[in-house]
PDB file of C-alpha atoms in Angstrom:
ATOM      1  CA  ASP A 256      -1.691  -4.193  13.516  1.00 55.00           C
ATOM      2  CA  ALA A 257       1.388  -3.033  11.476  1.00 54.00           C
ATOM      3  CA  LYS A 258       0.121   0.126  10.133  1.00 83.00           C
ATOM      4  CA  THR A 259       1.464   1.518   6.694  1.00 91.00           C
ATOM      5  CA  THR A 260       1.330   5.036   5.392  1.00 92.00           C
ATOM      6  CA  GLN A 261       1.258   5.950   1.846  1.00 95.00           C
ATOM      7  CA  PRO A 262       0.780   8.778  -0.469  1.00 96.00           C
ATOM      8  CA  THR A 263      -2.933   9.482  -1.733  1.00 95.00           C
ATOM      9  CA  SER A 264      -2.045   9.997  -5.431  1.00 97.00           C
ATOM     10  CA  MET A 265       0.563  10.109  -7.831  1.00 97.00           C
ATOM     11  CA  ASP A 266       0.998  10.815 -11.453  1.00 97.00           C
ATOM     12  CA  CYS A 267       3.463   9.322 -14.144  1.00 96.00           C
ATOM     13  CA  ALA A 268       4.057   9.646 -17.681  1.00 97.00           C
ATOM     14  CA  GLU A 269       3.834   6.754 -19.556  1.00 97.00           C
ATOM     15  CA  GLY A 270       7.317   5.040 -20.372  1.00 96.00           C
ATOM     16  CA  ARG A 271       8.329   6.576 -17.121  1.00 97.00           C
ATOM     17  CA  ALA A 272       9.587   4.344 -14.201  1.00 97.00           C
ATOM     18  CA  ALA A 273       7.102   5.198 -11.010  1.00 97.00           C
ATOM     19  CA  ASN A 274       8.290   4.512  -7.667  1.00 98.00           C
ATOM     20  CA  LEU A 275       5.663   4.217  -5.254  1.00 97.00           C
ATOM     21  CA  PRO A 276       7.369   4.852  -1.481  1.00 97.00           C
ATOM     22  CA  CYS A 277       5.513   3.081   1.902  1.00 95.00           C
ATOM     23  CA  ASN A 278       6.210   3.659   5.312  1.00 94.00           C
ATOM     24  CA  HIS A 279       5.617   1.214   7.789  1.00 91.00           C
ATOM     25  CA  SER A 280       7.389   1.685  10.926  1.00 89.00           C
ATOM     26  CA  THR A 281       5.590  -0.529  13.190  1.00 86.00           C
ATOM     27  CA  ILE A 282       6.340  -3.708  11.346  1.00 86.00           C
ATOM     28  CA  SER A 283       7.907  -6.685  12.964  1.00 82.00           C
ATOM     29  CA  GLY A 284      11.236  -8.984  12.212  1.00 78.00           C
ATOM     30  CA  ASN A 285       8.800 -11.713  10.715  1.00 78.00           C
ATOM     31  CA  GLU A 286       6.527  -9.903   8.960  1.00 83.00           C
ATOM     32  CA  TYR A 287       6.088  -9.399   4.795  1.00 86.00           C
ATOM     33  CA  VAL A 288       5.333  -6.705   2.474  1.00 90.00           C
ATOM     34  CA  TYR A 289       3.031  -7.239   0.158  1.00 91.00           C
ATOM     35  CA  TRP A 290       1.656  -4.844  -3.070  1.00 94.00           C
ATOM     36  CA  TYR A 291      -1.497  -5.605  -4.357  1.00 95.00           C
ATOM     37  CA  ARG A 292      -3.229  -3.435  -6.947  1.00 96.00           C
ATOM     38  CA  GLN A 293      -6.471  -2.589  -7.783  1.00 96.00           C
ATOM     39  CA  ILE A 294      -8.193  -1.359 -10.999  1.00 94.00           C
ATOM     40  CA  HIS A 295     -11.717   0.102 -11.719  1.00 87.00           C
ATOM     41  CA  SER A 296     -13.882  -1.961 -10.905  1.00 85.00           C
ATOM     42  CA  GLN A 297     -11.408  -5.521 -10.276  1.00 91.00           C
ATOM     43  CA  GLY A 298     -10.187  -7.150  -7.509  1.00 94.00           C
ATOM     44  CA  PRO A 299      -7.296  -6.754  -5.929  1.00 94.00           C
ATOM     45  CA  GLN A 300      -4.349  -7.832  -7.803  1.00 94.00           C
ATOM     46  CA  TYR A 301      -0.889  -9.165  -6.557  1.00 92.00           C
ATOM     47  CA  ILE A 302       2.004  -7.730  -7.417  1.00 95.00           C
ATOM     48  CA  ILE A 303       4.495  -8.640  -4.927  1.00 93.00           C
ATOM     49  CA  HIS A 304       6.146  -9.191  -2.147  1.00 91.00           C
ATOM     50  CA  GLY A 305       9.342  -9.302   0.040  1.00 91.00           C
ATOM     51  CA  LEU A 306      10.080  -9.751   3.923  1.00 88.00           C
ATOM     52  CA  LYS A 307      14.116  -7.972   3.986  1.00 88.00           C
ATOM     53  CA  ASN A 308      15.800  -8.784   0.988  1.00 87.00           C
ATOM     54  CA  ASN A 309      14.819  -6.481  -2.934  1.00 94.00           C
ATOM     55  CA  GLU A 310      12.560  -8.710  -4.797  1.00 95.00           C
ATOM     56  CA  THR A 311      12.255  -7.928  -8.268  1.00 96.00           C
ATOM     57  CA  ASN A 312       9.715  -9.754 -11.090  1.00 95.00           C
ATOM     58  CA  GLU A 313       7.554  -9.671 -14.007  1.00 94.00           C
ATOM     59  CA  MET A 314       5.395  -6.852 -12.678  1.00 94.00           C
ATOM     60  CA  ALA A 315       8.038  -4.741 -10.419  1.00 97.00           C
ATOM     61  CA  SER A 316      10.641  -4.115  -8.478  1.00 97.00           C
ATOM     62  CA  LEU A 317       9.950  -4.058  -4.773  1.00 97.00           C
ATOM     63  CA  ILE A 318      13.316  -1.741  -2.405  1.00 97.00           C
ATOM     64  CA  ILE A 319      12.969  -2.670   0.685  1.00 95.00           C
ATOM     65  CA  THR A 320      15.119  -0.453   3.537  1.00 95.00           C
ATOM     66  CA  GLU A 321      17.884  -2.151   5.660  1.00 93.00           C
ATOM     67  CA  ASP A 322      15.999  -0.491   8.794  1.00 93.00           C
ATOM     68  CA  ARG A 323      12.872  -2.433   7.202  1.00 92.00           C
ATOM     69  CA  LYS A 324      10.887   0.281   7.941  1.00 93.00           C
ATOM     70  CA  SER A 325       9.878   1.902   4.525  1.00 94.00           C
ATOM     71  CA  SER A 326       9.802   0.489   1.338  1.00 95.00           C
ATOM     72  CA  THR A 327       9.339   1.572  -2.726  1.00 97.00           C
ATOM     73  CA  LEU A 328       7.704  -0.411  -5.386  1.00 98.00           C
ATOM     74  CA  ILE A 329       9.082   0.327  -8.702  1.00 98.00           C
ATOM     75  CA  LEU A 330       6.896  -0.394 -11.797  1.00 97.00           C
ATOM     76  CA  PRO A 331      10.077   0.098 -14.459  1.00 96.00           C
ATOM     77  CA  HIS A 332       8.280   1.671 -17.513  1.00 95.00           C
ATOM     78  CA  ALA A 333       5.043   2.359 -16.517  1.00 96.00           C
ATOM     79  CA  THR A 334       1.832   2.391 -19.439  1.00 97.00           C
ATOM     80  CA  LEU A 335      -1.733   3.661 -19.279  1.00 96.00           C
ATOM     81  CA  ARG A 336      -2.900   0.170 -17.984  1.00 95.00           C
ATOM     82  CA  ASP A 337      -0.803   0.273 -14.966  1.00 97.00           C
ATOM     83  CA  THR A 338      -3.097   3.288 -13.219  1.00 97.00           C
ATOM     84  CA  ALA A 339      -4.746   1.914 -10.729  1.00 97.00           C
ATOM     85  CA  VAL A 340      -4.836   1.783  -6.571  1.00 97.00           C
ATOM     86  CA  TYR A 341      -1.531   0.778  -5.168  1.00 97.00           C
ATOM     87  CA  TYR A 342      -2.005  -1.239  -2.008  1.00 95.00           C
ATOM     88  CA  CYS A 343       1.376  -1.531   0.481  1.00 94.00           C
ATOM     89  CA  ILE A 344       0.487  -3.761   3.386  1.00 90.00           C
ATOM     90  CA  VAL A 345       1.848  -5.846   6.361  1.00 85.00           C
ATOM     91  CA  ARG A 346       0.215  -9.095   7.222  1.00 76.00           C
ATOM     92  CA  GLU A 347      -1.459  -9.809  10.086  1.00 69.00           C
ATOM     93  CA  GLY A 348      -0.983 -13.026  11.066  1.00 67.00           C
ATOM     94  CA  LEU A 349      -3.992 -14.844  12.216  1.00 64.00           C
ATOM     95  CA  GLY A 350      -2.487 -18.012  14.056  1.00 64.00           C
ATOM     96  CA  SER A 351      -3.106 -20.453  12.704  1.00 63.00           C
ATOM     97  CA  GLY A 352      -0.493 -20.847  10.168  1.00 63.00           C
ATOM     98  CA  THR A 353      -2.367 -18.109   7.727  1.00 65.00           C
ATOM     99  CA  TYR A 354      -2.682 -14.504   7.461  1.00 72.00           C
ATOM    100  CA  LYS A 355      -4.801 -11.107   6.900  1.00 77.00           C
ATOM    101  CA  TYR A 356      -3.966  -8.590   5.346  1.00 81.00           C
ATOM    102  CA  ILE A 357      -5.383  -5.073   6.476  1.00 82.00           C
ATOM    103  CA  PHE A 358      -5.327  -2.550   3.324  1.00 86.00           C
ATOM    104  CA  GLY A 359      -5.072   1.263   3.916  1.00 82.00           C
ATOM    105  CA  THR A 360      -6.219   3.799   1.725  1.00 83.00           C
ATOM    106  CA  GLY A 361      -3.434   3.117  -1.065  1.00 94.00           C
ATOM    107  CA  THR A 362      -2.000   5.074  -3.810  1.00 97.00           C
ATOM    108  CA  ARG A 363      -4.197   6.485  -6.771  1.00 97.00           C
ATOM    109  CA  LEU A 364      -1.639   6.285  -9.571  1.00 98.00           C
ATOM    110  CA  LYS A 365      -2.234   8.192 -13.118  1.00 97.00           C
ATOM    111  CA  VAL A 366      -0.289   7.359 -15.908  1.00 97.00           C
ATOM    112  CA  LEU A 367      -0.244  10.147 -18.513  1.00 96.00           C
ATOM    113  CA  ALA A 368      -0.095   9.427 -22.045  1.00 94.00           C
TER     114      ALA A 368
ATOM    115  CA  GLY B 182     -12.891 -21.288 -14.726  1.00 54.00           C
ATOM    116  CA  ALA B 183      -9.385 -20.527 -13.591  1.00 79.00           C
ATOM    117  CA  GLY B 184      -9.701 -17.518 -11.471  1.00 93.00           C
ATOM    118  CA  VAL B 185     -12.263 -16.684  -7.901  1.00 96.00           C
ATOM    119  CA  SER B 186     -15.998 -15.890  -9.265  1.00 97.00           C
ATOM    120  CA  GLN B 187     -18.534 -14.269  -7.468  1.00 97.00           C
ATOM    121  CA  SER B 188     -22.483 -13.855  -8.292  1.00 97.00           C
ATOM    122  CA  PRO B 189     -23.703 -11.750  -8.302  1.00 97.00           C
ATOM    123  CA  ARG B 190     -21.780  -9.190  -9.813  1.00 96.00           C
ATOM    124  CA  TYR B 191     -24.562  -6.371  -8.601  1.00 97.00           C
ATOM    125  CA  LYS B 192     -27.048  -6.641  -6.758  1.00 98.00           C
ATOM    126  CA  VAL B 193     -29.797  -3.922  -5.634  1.00 98.00           C
ATOM    127  CA  ALA B 194     -31.884  -4.492  -2.308  1.00 98.00           C
ATOM    128  CA  LYS B 195     -34.366  -2.820  -0.786  1.00 97.00           C
ATOM    129  CA  ARG B 196     -34.030  -1.710   2.697  1.00 97.00           C
ATOM    130  CA  GLY B 197     -35.035  -4.782   5.259  1.00 97.00           C
ATOM    131  CA  GLN B 198     -34.472  -7.209   2.397  1.00 98.00           C
ATOM    132  CA  ASP B 199     -32.524 -10.428   3.169  1.00 98.00           C
ATOM    133  CA  VAL B 200     -28.972 -11.112   0.802  1.00 98.00           C
ATOM    134  CA  ALA B 201     -26.574 -13.636   0.223  1.00 98.00           C
ATOM    135  CA  LEU B 202     -23.864 -13.433  -2.056  1.00 98.00           C
ATOM    136  CA  ARG B 203     -21.917 -16.610  -3.430  1.00 98.00           C
ATOM    137  CA  CYS B 204     -17.980 -17.003  -3.902  1.00 98.00           C
ATOM    138  CA  ASP B 205     -16.625 -19.916  -5.546  1.00 97.00           C
ATOM    139  CA  PRO B 206     -12.706 -20.101  -4.995  1.00 96.00           C
ATOM    140  CA  ILE B 207     -10.179 -21.329  -6.687  1.00 94.00           C
ATOM    141  CA  SER B 208     -10.069 -25.359  -6.284  1.00 92.00           C
ATOM    142  CA  GLY B 209      -7.678 -26.947  -4.229  1.00 89.00           C
ATOM    143  CA  HIS B 210      -7.593 -23.410  -1.793  1.00 90.00           C
ATOM    144  CA  VAL B 211      -7.824 -24.094   1.304  1.00 89.00           C
ATOM    145  CA  SER B 212      -8.174 -20.583   2.859  1.00 90.00           C
ATOM    146  CA  LEU B 213     -10.669 -17.897   2.099  1.00 93.00           C
ATOM    147  CA  PHE B 214     -11.534 -14.479   3.119  1.00 93.00           C
ATOM    148  CA  TRP B 215     -13.950 -11.959   2.501  1.00 96.00           C
ATOM    149  CA  TYR B 216     -13.637  -8.318   2.633  1.00 96.00           C
ATOM    150  CA  GLN B 217     -15.975  -5.247   2.669  1.00 97.00           C
ATOM    151  CA  GLN B 218     -15.227  -2.103   0.281  1.00 95.00           C
ATOM    152  CA  ALA B 219     -16.682   1.261   0.500  1.00 94.00           C
ATOM    153  CA  LEU B 220     -16.139   3.823  -1.991  1.00 91.00           C
ATOM    154  CA  GLY B 221     -13.055   5.482  -2.147  1.00 88.00           C
ATOM    155  CA  GLN B 222     -11.842   3.039   0.658  1.00 90.00           C
ATOM    156  CA  GLY B 223      -9.924   0.032   0.421  1.00 91.00           C
ATOM    157  CA  PRO B 224     -10.837  -3.129   1.431  1.00 92.00           C
ATOM    158  CA  GLU B 225     -11.862  -4.050   5.412  1.00 93.00           C
ATOM    159  CA  PHE B 226     -11.593  -7.706   6.274  1.00 92.00           C
ATOM    160  CA  LEU B 227     -14.891  -9.142   7.212  1.00 96.00           C
ATOM    161  CA  THR B 228     -13.756 -13.094   7.975  1.00 95.00           C
ATOM    162  CA  TYR B 229     -11.789 -16.306   7.376  1.00 91.00           C
ATOM    163  CA  PHE B 230     -12.122 -19.707   6.399  1.00 92.00           C
ATOM    164  CA  GLN B 231      -9.870 -22.463   7.229  1.00 90.00           C
ATOM    165  CA  ASN B 232     -11.472 -25.458   4.897  1.00 92.00           C
ATOM    166  CA  GLU B 233     -15.206 -25.443   6.404  1.00 95.00           C
ATOM    167  CA  ALA B 234     -13.943 -23.933   9.443  1.00 93.00           C
ATOM    168  CA  GLN B 235     -14.518 -19.785  10.033  1.00 94.00           C
ATOM    169  CA  LEU B 236     -11.317 -19.188  12.196  1.00 89.00           C
ATOM    170  CA  ASP B 237     -11.663 -15.350  12.909  1.00 89.00           C
ATOM    171  CA  LYS B 238     -14.857 -13.408  11.846  1.00 91.00           C
ATOM    172  CA  SER B 239     -13.727 -10.288  13.566  1.00 91.00           C
ATOM    173  CA  GLY B 240     -14.402  -7.662  11.091  1.00 93.00           C
ATOM    174  CA  LEU B 241     -18.432  -8.549  10.779  1.00 96.00           C
ATOM    175  CA  PRO B 242     -19.659  -5.457  10.977  1.00 95.00           C
ATOM    176  CA  SER B 243     -23.067  -6.878  13.098  1.00 95.00           C
ATOM    177  CA  ASP B 244     -24.736  -9.898  13.765  1.00 96.00           C
ATOM    178  CA  ARG B 245     -26.896  -9.230  10.746  1.00 98.00           C
ATOM    179  CA  PHE B 246     -24.121 -10.321   9.128  1.00 98.00           C
ATOM    180  CA  PHE B 247     -23.574 -14.250   8.843  1.00 97.00           C
ATOM    181  CA  ALA B 248     -21.118 -15.927   6.535  1.00 98.00           C
ATOM    182  CA  GLU B 249     -20.117 -19.989   5.935  1.00 97.00           C
ATOM    183  CA  ARG B 250     -18.667 -22.378   3.796  1.00 97.00           C
ATOM    184  CA  PRO B 251     -20.404 -26.059   4.586  1.00 96.00           C
ATOM    185  CA  GLU B 252     -18.292 -28.072   2.502  1.00 94.00           C
ATOM    186  CA  GLY B 253     -14.819 -26.547   2.141  1.00 92.00           C
ATOM    187  CA  SER B 254     -15.358 -24.902  -1.158  1.00 95.00           C
ATOM    188  CA  VAL B 255     -18.097 -22.033  -1.898  1.00 97.00           C
ATOM    189  CA  SER B 256     -18.719 -20.073   0.977  1.00 98.00           C
ATOM    190  CA  THR B 257     -22.501 -17.599   1.092  1.00 98.00           C
ATOM    191  CA  LEU B 258     -21.980 -13.882   2.787  1.00 98.00           C
ATOM    192  CA  LYS B 259     -25.340 -13.375   4.271  1.00 98.00           C
ATOM    193  CA  ILE B 260     -26.967 -10.074   5.073  1.00 98.00           C
ATOM    194  CA  GLN B 261     -30.358 -10.107   7.099  1.00 98.00           C
ATOM    195  CA  ARG B 262     -32.372  -6.982   6.864  1.00 98.00           C
ATOM    196  CA  THR B 263     -29.767  -4.793   4.624  1.00 98.00           C
ATOM    197  CA  GLN B 264     -29.470  -0.922   5.193  1.00 97.00           C
ATOM    198  CA  GLN B 265     -28.587   1.770   3.673  1.00 97.00           C
ATOM    199  CA  GLU B 266     -24.368   1.633   5.446  1.00 96.00           C
ATOM    200  CA  ASP B 267     -24.256  -1.941   3.782  1.00 97.00           C
ATOM    201  CA  SER B 268     -23.804  -0.759   0.368  1.00 97.00           C
ATOM    202  CA  ALA B 269     -20.389  -1.899  -0.834  1.00 97.00           C
ATOM    203  CA  VAL B 270     -18.418  -4.238  -2.481  1.00 97.00           C
ATOM    204  CA  TYR B 271     -18.054  -7.047  -1.094  1.00 98.00           C
ATOM    205  CA  LEU B 272     -14.537  -9.247  -1.778  1.00 97.00           C
ATOM    206  CA  CYS B 273     -13.768 -12.756  -1.907  1.00 97.00           C
ATOM    207  CA  ALA B 274     -10.138 -14.071  -1.865  1.00 94.00           C
ATOM    208  CA  SER B 275      -8.871 -17.529  -1.406  1.00 93.00           C
ATOM    209  CA  SER B 276      -5.425 -18.903  -1.220  1.00 88.00           C
ATOM    210  CA  PRO B 277      -3.387 -21.982  -1.642  1.00 81.00           C
ATOM    211  CA  PRO B 278      -2.324 -24.422   1.464  1.00 72.00           C
ATOM    212  CA  GLU B 279       1.152 -23.282   0.462  1.00 65.00           C
ATOM    213  CA  TRP B 280       0.231 -19.779   1.527  1.00 53.00           C
ATOM    214  CA  ARG B 281       3.073 -17.093   0.704  1.00 59.00           C
ATOM    215  CA  GLY B 282       0.987 -14.144   0.288  1.00 57.00           C
ATOM    216  CA  LYS B 283      -0.511 -14.896  -2.894  1.00 77.00           C
ATOM    217  CA  GLY B 284      -4.222 -14.456  -2.438  1.00 85.00           C
ATOM    218  CA  PHE B 285      -6.568 -14.145  -5.418  1.00 91.00           C
ATOM    219  CA  PHE B 286      -9.227 -11.972  -4.977  1.00 94.00           C
ATOM    220  CA  GLY B 287     -12.825 -12.382  -7.030  1.00 96.00           C
ATOM    221  CA  PRO B 288     -14.018  -9.124  -9.058  1.00 95.00           C
ATOM    222  CA  GLY B 289     -16.257  -8.514  -6.365  1.00 97.00           C
ATOM    223  CA  THR B 290     -20.651  -7.793  -5.984  1.00 98.00           C
ATOM    224  CA  ARG B 291     -21.702  -4.092  -5.691  1.00 97.00           C
ATOM    225  CA  LEU B 292     -24.188  -4.265  -3.300  1.00 98.00           C
ATOM    226  CA  THR B 293     -26.990  -1.417  -3.321  1.00 98.00           C
ATOM    227  CA  VAL B 294     -28.957  -0.600  -0.486  1.00 97.00           C
ATOM    228  CA  LEU B 295     -31.992   1.634  -1.104  1.00 96.00           C
TER     229      LEU B 295
END
């Protein structure tokens, strides 16, 4: 399994950018990096994913290093509602054209007023 | 509804009791996943369906756990003779045929075994 490591927790001031790092040094060439977040008492919510190019959507930006061994999720203007556990995931192929996600323990982000 | 729904949202069972947890995926979603999430931990993969076929059940912790999706839509996760260590949130996720990483998760069922 391609594993990911993330800091256990981070704080960020409201309105500032939150930069969440992730290491995935064993990622293989065709594996995508996914980010999900889980707000208390809810199911995980998809944020963004990428292969090797940087990606941006309405929620966040994803910066992947050239060697693909690490990535950073950027929330450009964190709000209190962004307080959640953020999971960096490398998906594992099931050999049938689909995949499963191996979650780690994630980073608990607390946005401070 | 537009999302994945799960029922019940909360279930309390006495040790030894059988329970059944239901997942209604998004209509048209081919893939369906079950995950178990213990308190303070990330979700752990249990099993995966593609339509009605259970293609991977490697994460089921014991033969007391059984999942089915007989018509390729609604799925049920059954736990027989529940134990205290089965207490967790059980999450269901579904994804469309053009799977590109956007798995949609339900709110989960919180199971407490006394």
